[in-house]
Tab-separated table of C-alpha atoms and ligand atoms in Angstrom:
chain	number	residue	atom	x	y	z
F	1	MET	CA	0.000	0.000	0.000
F	2	VAL	CA	1.484	3.300	-1.084
F	3	ILE	CA	0.342	6.057	1.156
F	4	LEU	CA	0.126	9.774	0.730
F	5	VAL	CA	3.566	11.105	-0.009
F	6	THR	CA	5.702	8.149	-0.912
F	7	LYS	CA	4.503	8.173	-4.503
F	8	SER	CA	6.538	11.207	-5.477
F	9	ILE	CA	9.672	10.525	-3.405
F	10	SER	CA	10.425	6.867	-3.435
F	11	ASP	CA	14.156	6.641	-2.825
F	12	THR	CA	15.229	9.483	-0.616
F	13	GLN	CA	17.224	9.039	2.596
F	14	GLY	CA	14.094	9.843	4.546
F	15	SER	CA	11.980	7.227	2.817
F	16	LYS	CA	14.655	4.556	3.343
F	17	TYR	CA	14.858	5.436	7.029
F	18	VAL	CA	11.074	5.307	7.413
F	19	LYS	CA	10.902	1.971	5.627
F	20	GLU	CA	13.552	0.449	7.871
F	21	VAL	CA	11.902	1.650	11.057
F	22	PHE	CA	8.480	0.473	9.885
F	23	GLU	CA	9.810	-2.997	9.032
F	24	SER	CA	11.318	-3.272	12.492
F	25	VAL	CA	8.048	-2.127	14.118
F	26	LYS	CA	6.208	-4.913	12.290
F	27	LYS	CA	8.804	-7.475	13.314
F	28	ARG	CA	8.966	-6.429	16.951
F	29	ASN	CA	5.195	-6.070	17.335
F	30	PRO	CA	3.675	-9.001	15.447
F	31	HIS	CA	-0.103	-9.464	15.319
F	32	GLU	CA	-0.821	-5.802	16.021
F	33	PRO	CA	-2.492	-4.587	12.784
F	34	GLU	CA	-4.071	-1.426	14.223
F	35	PHE	CA	-0.744	-0.355	15.709
F	36	HIS	CA	1.003	-0.985	12.377
F	37	GLN	CA	-1.678	1.045	10.589
F	38	ALA	CA	-1.274	4.073	12.875
F	39	VAL	CA	2.520	3.898	12.655
F	40	LYS	CA	2.451	3.544	8.856
F	41	GLU	CA	0.282	6.621	8.388
F	42	ILE	CA	2.446	8.785	10.614
F	43	LEU	CA	5.827	7.535	9.419
F	44	ASP	CA	5.012	7.976	5.738
F	45	SER	CA	3.947	11.567	6.352
F	46	LEU	CA	7.236	12.332	8.093
F	47	ILE	CA	9.470	11.486	5.118
F	48	PRO	CA	9.769	15.150	4.024
F	49	VAL	CA	10.927	16.051	7.561
F	50	PHE	CA	13.791	13.543	7.500
F	51	ASP	CA	14.800	14.636	4.019
F	52	LYS	CA	14.926	18.266	5.110
F	53	HIS	CA	16.398	17.782	8.612
F	54	PRO	CA	18.635	14.669	8.809
F	55	LYS	CA	19.297	15.421	12.509
F	56	TYR	CA	16.090	13.608	13.428
F	57	MET	CA	17.476	10.470	11.757
F	58	GLU	CA	20.896	10.882	13.310
F	59	GLN	CA	19.393	11.171	16.788
F	60	GLY	CA	17.306	8.022	16.278
F	61	VAL	CA	14.113	9.874	17.081
F	62	LEU	CA	11.887	7.543	15.109
F	63	GLU	CA	13.308	4.331	16.574
F	64	ARG	CA	12.662	5.771	20.013
F	65	ILE	CA	9.233	7.290	19.412
F	66	VAL	CA	7.694	4.026	18.142
F	67	GLU	CA	8.710	2.201	21.327
F	68	PRO	CA	6.439	2.960	24.316
F	69	GLU	CA	8.298	4.223	27.381
F	70	ARG	CA	6.327	1.721	29.461
F	71	VAL	CA	3.597	-0.893	28.876
F	72	ILE	CA	1.583	-2.134	31.834
F	73	THR	CA	-0.883	-5.027	31.707
F	74	PHE	CA	-2.676	-6.355	34.722
F	75	ARG	CA	-5.401	-8.661	35.969
F	76	VAL	CA	-8.749	-7.093	36.865
F	77	PRO	CA	-10.783	-9.530	38.961
F	78	TRP	CA	-14.316	-8.606	40.045
F	79	VAL	CA	-17.493	-10.299	41.231
F	80	ASP	CA	-20.670	-10.032	39.132
F	81	ASP	CA	-24.218	-9.692	40.452
F	82	ASN	CA	-24.614	-13.489	40.511
F	83	GLY	CA	-21.604	-13.864	42.768
F	84	LYS	CA	-19.466	-15.259	39.931
F	85	VAL	CA	-15.811	-14.263	39.674
F	86	GLN	CA	-14.942	-12.480	36.426
F	87	VAL	CA	-11.476	-11.668	35.153
F	88	ASN	CA	-10.623	-8.955	32.639
F	89	ARG	CA	-7.325	-7.626	31.374
F	90	GLY	CA	-6.255	-4.059	32.129
F	91	PHE	CA	-3.796	-1.979	30.059
F	92	ARG	CA	-1.942	1.292	30.338
F	93	VAL	CA	0.557	2.251	27.668
F	94	GLN	CA	2.736	5.185	28.742
F	95	PHE	CA	3.975	6.077	25.312
F	96	ASN	CA	5.815	9.373	25.472
F	97	SER	CA	6.460	11.956	28.203
F	98	ALA	CA	8.756	14.344	26.327
F	99	ILE	CA	6.447	17.354	26.598
F	100	GLY	CA	4.349	16.539	29.659
F	101	PRO	CA	2.821	13.801	31.810
F	102	TYR	CA	1.333	10.875	29.880
F	103	LYS	CA	-2.219	11.838	28.957
F	104	GLY	CA	-4.979	9.916	27.261
F	105	GLY	CA	-8.214	8.088	27.809
F	106	LEU	CA	-9.263	4.678	29.046
F	107	ARG	CA	-11.365	2.502	26.755
F	108	PHE	CA	-13.618	-0.258	28.102
F	109	HIS	CA	-14.708	-2.429	25.178
F	110	PRO	CA	-14.449	-6.168	24.394
F	111	SER	CA	-12.247	-5.400	21.363
F	112	VAL	CA	-9.506	-3.868	23.531
F	113	ASN	CA	-6.103	-5.554	23.226
F	114	ALA	CA	-2.450	-4.486	23.068
F	115	SER	CA	-2.710	-3.483	19.400
F	116	ILE	CA	-5.700	-1.201	19.963
F	117	ILE	CA	-4.216	0.493	23.023
F	118	LYS	CA	-0.848	0.968	21.309
F	119	PHE	CA	-2.407	2.495	18.192
F	120	LEU	CA	-4.428	4.856	20.361
F	121	GLY	CA	-1.442	5.704	22.556
F	122	PHE	CA	0.777	6.359	19.547
F	123	GLU	CA	-1.800	8.676	17.950
F	124	GLN	CA	-2.214	10.440	21.276
F	125	ILE	CA	1.457	11.605	21.297
F	126	PHE	CA	0.945	13.659	18.137
F	127	LYS	CA	-2.595	14.753	18.952
F	128	ASN	CA	-1.614	16.036	22.368
F	129	SER	CA	1.368	17.862	20.946
F	130	LEU	CA	-0.881	19.548	18.372
F	131	THR	CA	-3.114	20.988	21.108
F	132	GLY	CA	-0.217	23.193	22.227
F	133	GLN	CA	-0.809	22.002	25.800
F	134	PRO	CA	1.968	20.426	27.933
F	135	ILE	CA	0.784	16.812	27.734
F	136	GLY	CA	2.554	13.601	26.704
F	137	GLY	CA	0.865	10.579	25.149
F	138	GLY	CA	-0.687	7.529	26.786
F	139	LYS	CA	-3.740	5.311	26.602
F	140	GLY	CA	-5.301	2.495	28.553
F	141	GLY	CA	-8.371	0.420	29.079
F	142	SER	CA	-9.752	-3.054	29.389
F	143	ASP	CA	-11.535	-5.748	27.419
F	144	PHE	CA	-14.399	-5.360	29.912
F	145	ASP	CA	-17.774	-4.995	28.155
F	146	PRO	CA	-19.946	-2.420	29.961
F	147	LYS	CA	-22.978	-3.306	27.810
F	148	GLY	CA	-25.766	-4.817	29.915
F	149	LYS	CA	-23.854	-4.510	33.199
F	150	SER	CA	-25.619	-3.194	36.294
F	151	ASP	CA	-24.457	0.003	37.939
F	152	ALA	CA	-23.079	-2.007	40.864
F	153	GLU	CA	-21.062	-4.228	38.495
F	154	ILE	CA	-19.634	-1.161	36.751
F	155	MET	CA	-18.621	0.254	40.146
F	156	ARG	CA	-16.959	-2.962	41.309
F	157	PHE	CA	-15.083	-3.271	38.017
F	158	CYS	CA	-13.897	0.355	38.128
F	159	GLN	CA	-12.706	-0.043	41.714
F	160	SER	CA	-10.757	-3.192	40.913
F	161	PHE	CA	-9.266	-1.613	37.778
F	162	MET	CA	-8.159	1.471	39.713
F	163	THR	CA	-6.710	-0.544	42.595
F	164	GLU	CA	-3.944	-1.644	40.217
F	165	LEU	CA	-3.796	1.413	37.935
F	166	ALA	CA	-3.321	3.742	40.931
F	167	LYS	CA	0.253	2.459	41.328
F	168	HIS	CA	1.198	3.877	37.957
F	169	ILE	CA	-0.587	7.239	37.651
F	170	GLY	CA	-0.594	10.667	39.317
F	171	PRO	CA	-1.310	14.318	38.453
F	172	ASP	CA	2.308	14.867	37.308
F	173	THR	CA	2.935	11.326	36.040
F	174	ASP	CA	0.019	10.036	34.012
F	175	VAL	CA	-3.496	11.446	33.789
F	176	PRO	CA	-6.160	9.118	32.337
F	177	ALA	CA	-9.624	10.186	31.177
F	178	GLY	CA	-12.551	8.670	29.275
F	179	ASP	CA	-12.850	7.076	25.849
F	180	ILE	CA	-15.322	4.502	24.464
F	181	GLY	CA	-17.207	2.916	27.398
F	182	VAL	CA	-15.788	5.334	29.965
F	183	GLY	CA	-17.779	8.461	30.820
F	184	ALA	CA	-18.460	10.607	33.873
F	185	ARG	CA	-19.936	7.682	35.832
F	186	GLU	CA	-16.856	5.479	35.422
F	187	ILE	CA	-14.461	8.395	36.024
F	188	GLY	CA	-16.362	9.129	39.254
F	189	TYR	CA	-15.990	5.556	40.531
F	190	MET	CA	-12.311	5.444	39.576
F	191	PHE	CA	-11.619	8.832	41.151
F	192	GLY	CA	-13.310	7.713	44.372
F	193	GLN	CA	-11.160	4.594	44.558
F	194	TYR	CA	-7.956	6.516	43.789
F	195	LYS	CA	-8.746	9.054	46.527
F	196	ARG	CA	-9.411	6.289	48.998
F	197	LEU	CA	-6.166	4.496	48.175
F	198	GLN	CA	-4.019	7.651	48.365
F	199	ASN	CA	-5.873	9.290	51.245
F	200	ALA	CA	-5.463	12.545	49.336
F	201	PHE	CA	-7.605	14.627	47.001
F	202	HIS	CA	-5.372	14.789	43.919
F	203	SER	CA	-8.011	16.316	41.674
F	204	GLY	CA	-5.718	16.423	38.624
F	205	VAL	CA	-5.143	12.653	38.479
F	206	LEU	CA	-8.099	12.054	36.158
F	207	THR	CA	-9.958	14.355	33.783
F	208	GLY	CA	-13.545	14.225	32.639
F	209	LYS	CA	-14.676	14.394	36.268
F	210	ALA	CA	-18.133	15.695	37.167
F	211	VAL	CA	-18.157	19.476	37.600
F	212	GLY	CA	-18.983	19.145	41.318
F	213	PHE	CA	-15.553	17.680	42.208
F	214	GLY	CA	-13.010	19.243	39.908
F	215	GLY	CA	-14.391	18.622	36.426
F	216	SER	CA	-14.249	21.406	33.858
F	217	LEU	CA	-17.305	22.994	32.347
F	218	GLY	CA	-17.213	22.284	28.624
F	219	ARG	CA	-15.258	19.013	28.864
F	220	THR	CA	-18.340	16.919	28.016
F	221	GLU	CA	-18.972	18.905	24.855
F	222	ALA	CA	-15.314	19.414	23.898
F	223	THR	CA	-14.554	16.551	21.481
F	224	GLY	CA	-17.748	16.923	19.435
F	225	TYR	CA	-17.714	20.722	19.440
F	226	GLY	CA	-13.999	20.739	18.638
F	227	THR	CA	-14.498	18.459	15.635
F	228	VAL	CA	-17.142	20.792	14.236
F	229	TYR	CA	-14.969	23.880	14.912
F	230	PHE	CA	-12.148	22.183	13.007
F	231	VAL	CA	-14.352	21.263	10.040
F	232	GLN	CA	-15.737	24.811	10.071
F	233	GLU	CA	-12.181	26.090	9.448
F	234	MET	CA	-11.635	23.606	6.595
F	235	LEU	CA	-14.916	24.687	4.993
F	236	LYS	CA	-14.252	28.406	5.510
F	237	ASP	CA	-11.049	28.200	3.466
F	238	LYS	CA	-13.123	26.964	0.520
F	239	GLY	CA	-15.952	29.461	0.986
F	240	LEU	CA	-18.283	26.786	2.415
F	241	ASP	CA	-20.038	26.364	5.772
F	242	PHE	CA	-22.332	24.112	7.800
F	243	LYS	CA	-25.433	26.195	7.108
F	244	ASP	CA	-28.041	24.230	5.114
F	245	SER	CA	-25.628	21.344	4.578
F	246	THR	CA	-26.650	17.706	5.019
F	247	VAL	CA	-24.540	15.947	7.618
F	248	VAL	CA	-24.161	12.270	8.558
F	249	VAL	CA	-22.657	11.529	11.974
F	250	SER	CA	-21.800	7.954	12.896
F	251	GLY	CA	-22.009	6.865	16.524
F	252	SER	CA	-24.330	8.109	19.249
F	253	GLY	CA	-21.944	8.392	22.178
F	254	ASN	CA	-20.477	11.497	23.723
F	255	VAL	CA	-18.491	12.618	20.659
F	256	ALA	CA	-21.369	12.087	18.208
F	257	ILE	CA	-23.975	13.776	20.413
F	258	TYR	CA	-22.038	17.028	20.767
F	259	ALA	CA	-20.901	17.016	17.133
F	260	ILE	CA	-24.584	16.780	16.165
F	261	LYS	CA	-25.498	19.563	18.599
F	262	LYS	CA	-22.902	22.024	17.291
F	263	ALA	CA	-23.570	21.156	13.625
F	264	GLN	CA	-27.283	21.792	14.213
F	265	GLU	CA	-26.531	25.082	15.980
F	266	LEU	CA	-24.573	26.132	12.901
F	267	GLY	CA	-27.598	25.469	10.699
F	268	ALA	CA	-26.820	21.990	9.359
F	269	LYS	CA	-29.362	19.231	8.950
F	270	VAL	CA	-28.019	16.056	10.576
F	271	VAL	CA	-29.973	13.198	9.016
F	272	ALA	CA	-28.373	10.079	10.519
F	273	CYS	CA	-26.509	8.593	13.451
F	274	SER	CA	-25.780	5.034	14.593
F	275	ASP	CA	-24.752	2.551	17.250
F	276	SER	CA	-22.888	-0.734	16.864
F	277	ASN	CA	-26.076	-2.531	15.705
F	278	GLY	CA	-27.406	-0.156	13.062
F	279	TYR	CA	-28.314	3.379	12.080
F	280	ILE	CA	-31.309	5.708	11.979
F	281	TYR	CA	-32.185	7.964	9.077
F	282	ASP	CA	-34.469	10.894	9.811
F	283	LYS	CA	-35.096	13.022	6.740
F	284	ASN	CA	-36.520	15.779	8.981
F	285	GLY	CA	-33.249	15.991	10.878
F	286	ILE	CA	-32.326	14.034	14.012
F	287	ASP	CA	-34.114	14.993	17.225
F	288	LEU	CA	-31.085	15.153	19.496
F	289	GLU	CA	-33.029	15.199	22.750
F	290	THR	CA	-34.431	11.740	21.958
F	291	VAL	CA	-30.965	10.395	21.099
F	292	LYS	CA	-29.494	11.876	24.291
F	293	ARG	CA	-32.200	10.394	26.516
F	294	LEU	CA	-32.033	6.963	24.853
F	295	LYS	CA	-28.242	6.729	25.002
F	296	GLU	CA	-27.216	8.713	28.075
F	297	VAL	CA	-30.134	8.136	30.469
F	298	GLU	CA	-31.946	4.962	29.420
F	299	ARG	CA	-28.826	3.336	27.886
F	300	LYS	CA	-30.951	1.749	25.132
F	301	ARG	CA	-30.274	0.904	21.475
F	302	ILE	CA	-30.631	3.583	18.781
F	303	SER	CA	-33.332	1.463	17.068
F	304	GLU	CA	-35.758	2.681	19.780
F	305	TYR	CA	-35.655	6.144	18.158
F	306	VAL	CA	-38.080	5.170	15.385
F	307	LYS	CA	-40.768	4.228	17.920
F	308	GLU	CA	-40.966	7.898	18.893
F	309	HIS	CA	-40.313	9.285	15.393
F	310	PRO	CA	-42.423	7.325	12.906
F	311	ASP	CA	-41.050	9.334	9.949
F	312	ALA	CA	-37.577	7.995	10.644
F	313	ASP	CA	-36.206	4.616	9.522
F	314	TYR	CA	-33.895	2.162	11.261
F	315	PHE	CA	-31.489	-0.064	9.323
F	316	GLU	CA	-29.340	-2.912	10.620
F	317	GLY	CA	-25.597	-2.712	9.887
F	318	CYS	CA	-23.941	0.472	11.118
F	319	GLU	CA	-21.355	0.446	8.295
F	320	ASN	CA	-24.100	1.151	5.753
F	321	ILE	CA	-24.673	4.620	7.220
F	322	TRP	CA	-22.164	5.866	4.607
F	323	LEU	CA	-24.610	4.994	1.815
F	324	ILE	CA	-26.608	8.097	2.778
F	325	PRO	CA	-25.739	11.053	0.524
F	326	CYS	CA	-24.313	13.968	2.517
F	327	ASP	CA	-22.210	17.117	2.182
F	328	ILE	CA	-20.278	16.516	5.380
F	329	ALA	CA	-19.440	13.174	7.028
F	330	LEU	CA	-18.395	13.082	10.669
F	331	PRO	CA	-17.307	9.553	11.652
F	332	CYS	CA	-17.587	9.630	15.451
F	333	ALA	CA	-17.924	5.918	16.289
F	334	THR	CA	-14.715	3.860	16.180
F	335	GLN	CA	-11.587	2.825	14.250
F	336	ASN	CA	-11.785	1.612	10.644
F	337	GLU	CA	-15.498	2.330	10.262
F	338	ILE	CA	-14.944	3.835	6.785
F	339	ASP	CA	-13.232	1.467	4.377
F	340	GLU	CA	-12.297	1.962	0.740
F	341	THR	CA	-15.768	0.988	-0.508
F	342	SER	CA	-17.555	3.359	1.868
F	343	ALA	CA	-15.131	6.145	0.972
F	344	LYS	CA	-15.839	5.636	-2.745
F	345	ILE	CA	-19.582	5.760	-2.101
F	346	LEU	CA	-19.228	8.971	-0.111
F	347	VAL	CA	-17.211	10.515	-2.952
F	348	THR	CA	-19.705	9.380	-5.608
F	349	ASN	CA	-22.492	10.924	-3.530
F	350	GLY	CA	-20.654	14.243	-3.519
F	351	VAL	CA	-19.249	14.508	0.008
F	352	LYS	CA	-17.307	17.762	0.413
F	353	ALA	CA	-15.710	17.304	3.816
F	354	VAL	CA	-14.899	14.499	6.230
F	355	GLY	CA	-13.993	15.306	9.845
F	356	GLU	CA	-12.873	12.454	12.068
F	357	GLY	CA	-14.424	12.718	15.540
F	358	ALA	CA	-13.317	9.156	16.339
F	359	ASN	CA	-9.744	7.868	16.431
F	360	MET	CA	-8.603	6.474	13.044
F	361	PRO	CA	-12.143	5.847	11.731
F	362	SER	CA	-10.904	5.781	8.114
F	363	THR	CA	-8.672	3.002	6.816
F	364	LEU	CA	-5.468	3.999	4.995
F	365	GLU	CA	-7.175	3.126	1.702
F	366	ALA	CA	-10.176	5.314	2.550
F	367	VAL	CA	-7.898	8.254	3.395
F	368	GLU	CA	-6.240	7.906	0.001
F	369	ILE	CA	-9.619	7.983	-1.739
F	370	PHE	CA	-10.564	11.215	0.043
F	371	LEU	CA	-7.245	12.897	-0.699
F	372	GLU	CA	-7.182	11.810	-4.344
F	373	ASN	CA	-10.671	13.189	-4.856
F	374	ASP	CA	-9.980	16.537	-3.185
F	375	VAL	CA	-12.413	15.909	-0.342
F	376	LEU	CA	-11.523	18.184	2.578
F	377	PHE	CA	-10.187	15.698	5.111
F	378	GLY	CA	-9.634	16.411	8.809
F	379	PRO	CA	-7.724	13.486	10.376
F	380	GLY	CA	-8.727	12.434	13.889
F	381	LYS	CA	-5.574	13.447	15.649
F	382	ALA	CA	-6.248	17.042	14.585
F	383	ALA	CA	-10.042	17.143	14.316
F	384	ASN	CA	-10.830	15.327	17.578
F	385	ALA	CA	-8.094	16.902	19.684
F	386	GLY	CA	-10.599	19.207	21.403
F	387	GLY	CA	-11.434	16.579	24.025
F	388	VAL	CA	-7.932	16.085	25.287
F	389	ALA	CA	-7.227	19.822	24.906
F	390	VAL	CA	-10.011	20.631	27.364
F	391	SER	CA	-8.721	17.811	29.589
F	392	ALA	CA	-5.468	19.780	29.753
F	393	LEU	CA	-7.499	22.877	30.648
F	394	GLU	CA	-9.145	20.809	33.392
F	395	MET	CA	-5.660	19.917	34.720
F	396	ALA	CA	-4.700	23.601	34.657
F	397	GLN	CA	-7.818	24.584	36.609
F	398	ASN	CA	-7.214	21.777	39.118
F	399	SER	CA	-3.612	22.914	39.711
F	400	ALA	CA	-4.703	26.505	40.246
F	401	ARG	CA	-7.788	25.463	42.275
F	402	ILE	CA	-10.042	27.635	40.122
F	403	SER	CA	-12.939	27.018	37.716
F	404	TRP	CA	-13.491	28.815	34.471
F	405	THR	CA	-16.977	29.506	33.066
F	406	PHE	CA	-18.342	27.469	30.172
F	407	GLU	CA	-17.829	30.468	27.862
F	408	GLU	CA	-14.179	30.835	28.874
F	409	VAL	CA	-13.478	27.160	28.212
F	410	ASP	CA	-15.416	27.127	24.938
F	411	THR	CA	-13.565	30.222	23.709
F	412	LYS	CA	-10.211	28.602	24.522
F	413	LEU	CA	-11.313	25.359	22.813
F	414	HIS	CA	-12.281	27.303	19.698
F	415	GLU	CA	-8.907	29.074	19.630
F	416	ILE	CA	-7.077	25.770	20.082
F	417	MET	CA	-8.958	24.147	17.180
F	418	VAL	CA	-8.274	27.129	14.893
F	419	ASN	CA	-4.579	26.963	15.840
F	420	ILE	CA	-4.385	23.228	15.169
F	421	TYR	CA	-5.904	23.823	11.754
F	422	ARG	CA	-3.535	26.716	10.930
F	423	ASN	CA	-0.411	24.946	12.204
F	424	SER	CA	-1.285	21.789	10.271
F	425	MET	CA	-1.985	23.759	7.086
F	426	ASN	CA	1.283	25.685	7.479
F	427	ALA	CA	3.268	22.478	7.975
F	428	SER	CA	1.606	20.899	4.935
F	429	GLU	CA	2.725	23.868	2.836
F	430	GLU	CA	6.219	24.116	4.291
F	431	TYR	CA	6.879	20.419	3.650
F	432	GLY	CA	5.554	20.332	0.101
F	433	HIS	CA	2.030	18.907	0.428
F	434	PRO	CA	-0.199	21.978	0.587
F	435	GLY	CA	-3.671	21.295	1.969
F	436	ASN	CA	-2.887	17.707	2.989
F	437	LEU	CA	-3.857	17.798	6.663
F	438	VAL	CA	-2.742	14.212	7.247
F	439	VAL	CA	0.819	15.172	6.397
F	440	GLY	CA	0.510	18.616	8.015
F	441	SER	CA	-0.873	17.477	11.359
F	442	ASN	CA	1.556	14.585	11.659
F	443	ILE	CA	4.528	16.845	10.948
F	444	ALA	CA	3.363	19.681	13.226
F	445	GLY	CA	2.675	17.230	16.056
F	446	PHE	CA	5.942	15.379	15.549
F	447	LEU	CA	8.346	18.334	15.443
F	448	LYS	CA	7.552	19.607	18.937
F	449	VAL	CA	7.940	16.162	20.501
F	450	ALA	CA	11.074	15.350	18.478
F	451	ASP	CA	12.778	18.618	19.492
F	452	ALA	CA	11.976	17.964	23.157
F	453	MET	CA	13.328	14.418	22.884
F	454	ILE	CA	16.576	15.635	21.349
F	455	ALA	CA	16.971	18.388	23.966
F	456	GLN	CA	16.518	15.848	26.771
F	457	GLY	CA	19.214	13.490	25.487
F	458	VAL	CA	19.016	9.798	24.714
F	459	ILE	CA	16.558	8.591	27.354
U	1	LIG	N1	-10.139	9.691	24.718
U	1	LIG	C1	-9.999	11.033	24.244
U	1	LIG	C2	-9.035	11.054	23.073
U	1	LIG	O1	-9.003	10.113	22.300
U	1	LIG	C3	-9.691	12.026	25.336
U	1	LIG	C4	-8.473	11.772	26.152
U	1	LIG	C5	-8.294	12.691	27.349
U	1	LIG	O2	-9.118	13.558	27.583
U	1	LIG	O3	-7.286	12.503	28.023
U	1	LIG	O4	-8.321	11.982	22.824
């Protein structure tokens, strides 16, 4: 698979270096396809950097950056409501601390394994750097499936998970937060257990807390709003906007809900959203209050929506959501949800912009289709960085023992997203791939971390 920039420069020093490092990543990390995919995308985009500045090769930055500083796996035993002992596997990958404490979410989902956590942790290094905030990259989680579990089971699991994780984290060491399957409820239970174990109120040890005990206003909305702010910048440059556009948003979790809300506020008609079983199509535009109640309060399937909205249709198979013609696609569900075929369909149906609210929702082949067809493409590590950016603002407020208003946080989030867009565009131009935000965001994110790594010596 030839990706992005390697077509034009096949035999430079930089491309040879990248190839060598990638081969060794595959060899040293067998059976980790998602990790390979994330590494491949980033490494290929960095070729122009190594060609221009050989010092990054000489200092072995790439060999070091692809190797996590620390990988922790642990047993998470807990007792279910029937008194049966259950055992899950816990992970925390502390990938890179060159520019700040490890920072990144925890994912609770049955698909979680070392490959998934490493791909997410690797992406997080560059994403966090792009935010301009002083945060390193990390990620964690468990193969625990929260679906269908009682509240008491969730609490017991979270307490057991934190009992081990607590040994490895801290407000200046590693600061986890939420991701798929981990929201305010889970963060609350984990924070409670951490506080009990430490006998100290270290509010900055986790972000995404409820506002009543150190959470930041605007954190809940941040990833979804940030994705829309980012896409707004992409559209603006081409004289387009959200107003009167037709939008498809996959997912119906926290990211999707607030992406829908902001897109609607900006005058878009959001006609579809999904969960892992299927998707709803509402030609009148999605009623977000129904989606929010079903998913956040009642924790039901999205198919229930059509019972309350008879004009809407429900279809099995969430991947088919991309068959719906739209101007703007916001994949906000999970990795690899848009493959080559879906990307081609989106292009044929005239999609103008794709903004990734999820992490790596487009396969490498899908990304190529978008770029080749001049679709405005906002890669996840840039477009969804608003969540972790506001997490860093939560850490700042916790350190200073102050709380900003929603408006203050939202204004800062907006500025951060505009800056990420500008910096990524500038890097894409400076390194010879104008407008390619995959290349631009990877380079802009990389340079700051690479310079810090060099300044700190070979560690
Ligand atoms: N899980 C989110 C992400 O993928 C947020 C992480 C955080 O707030 O630390 O960036």
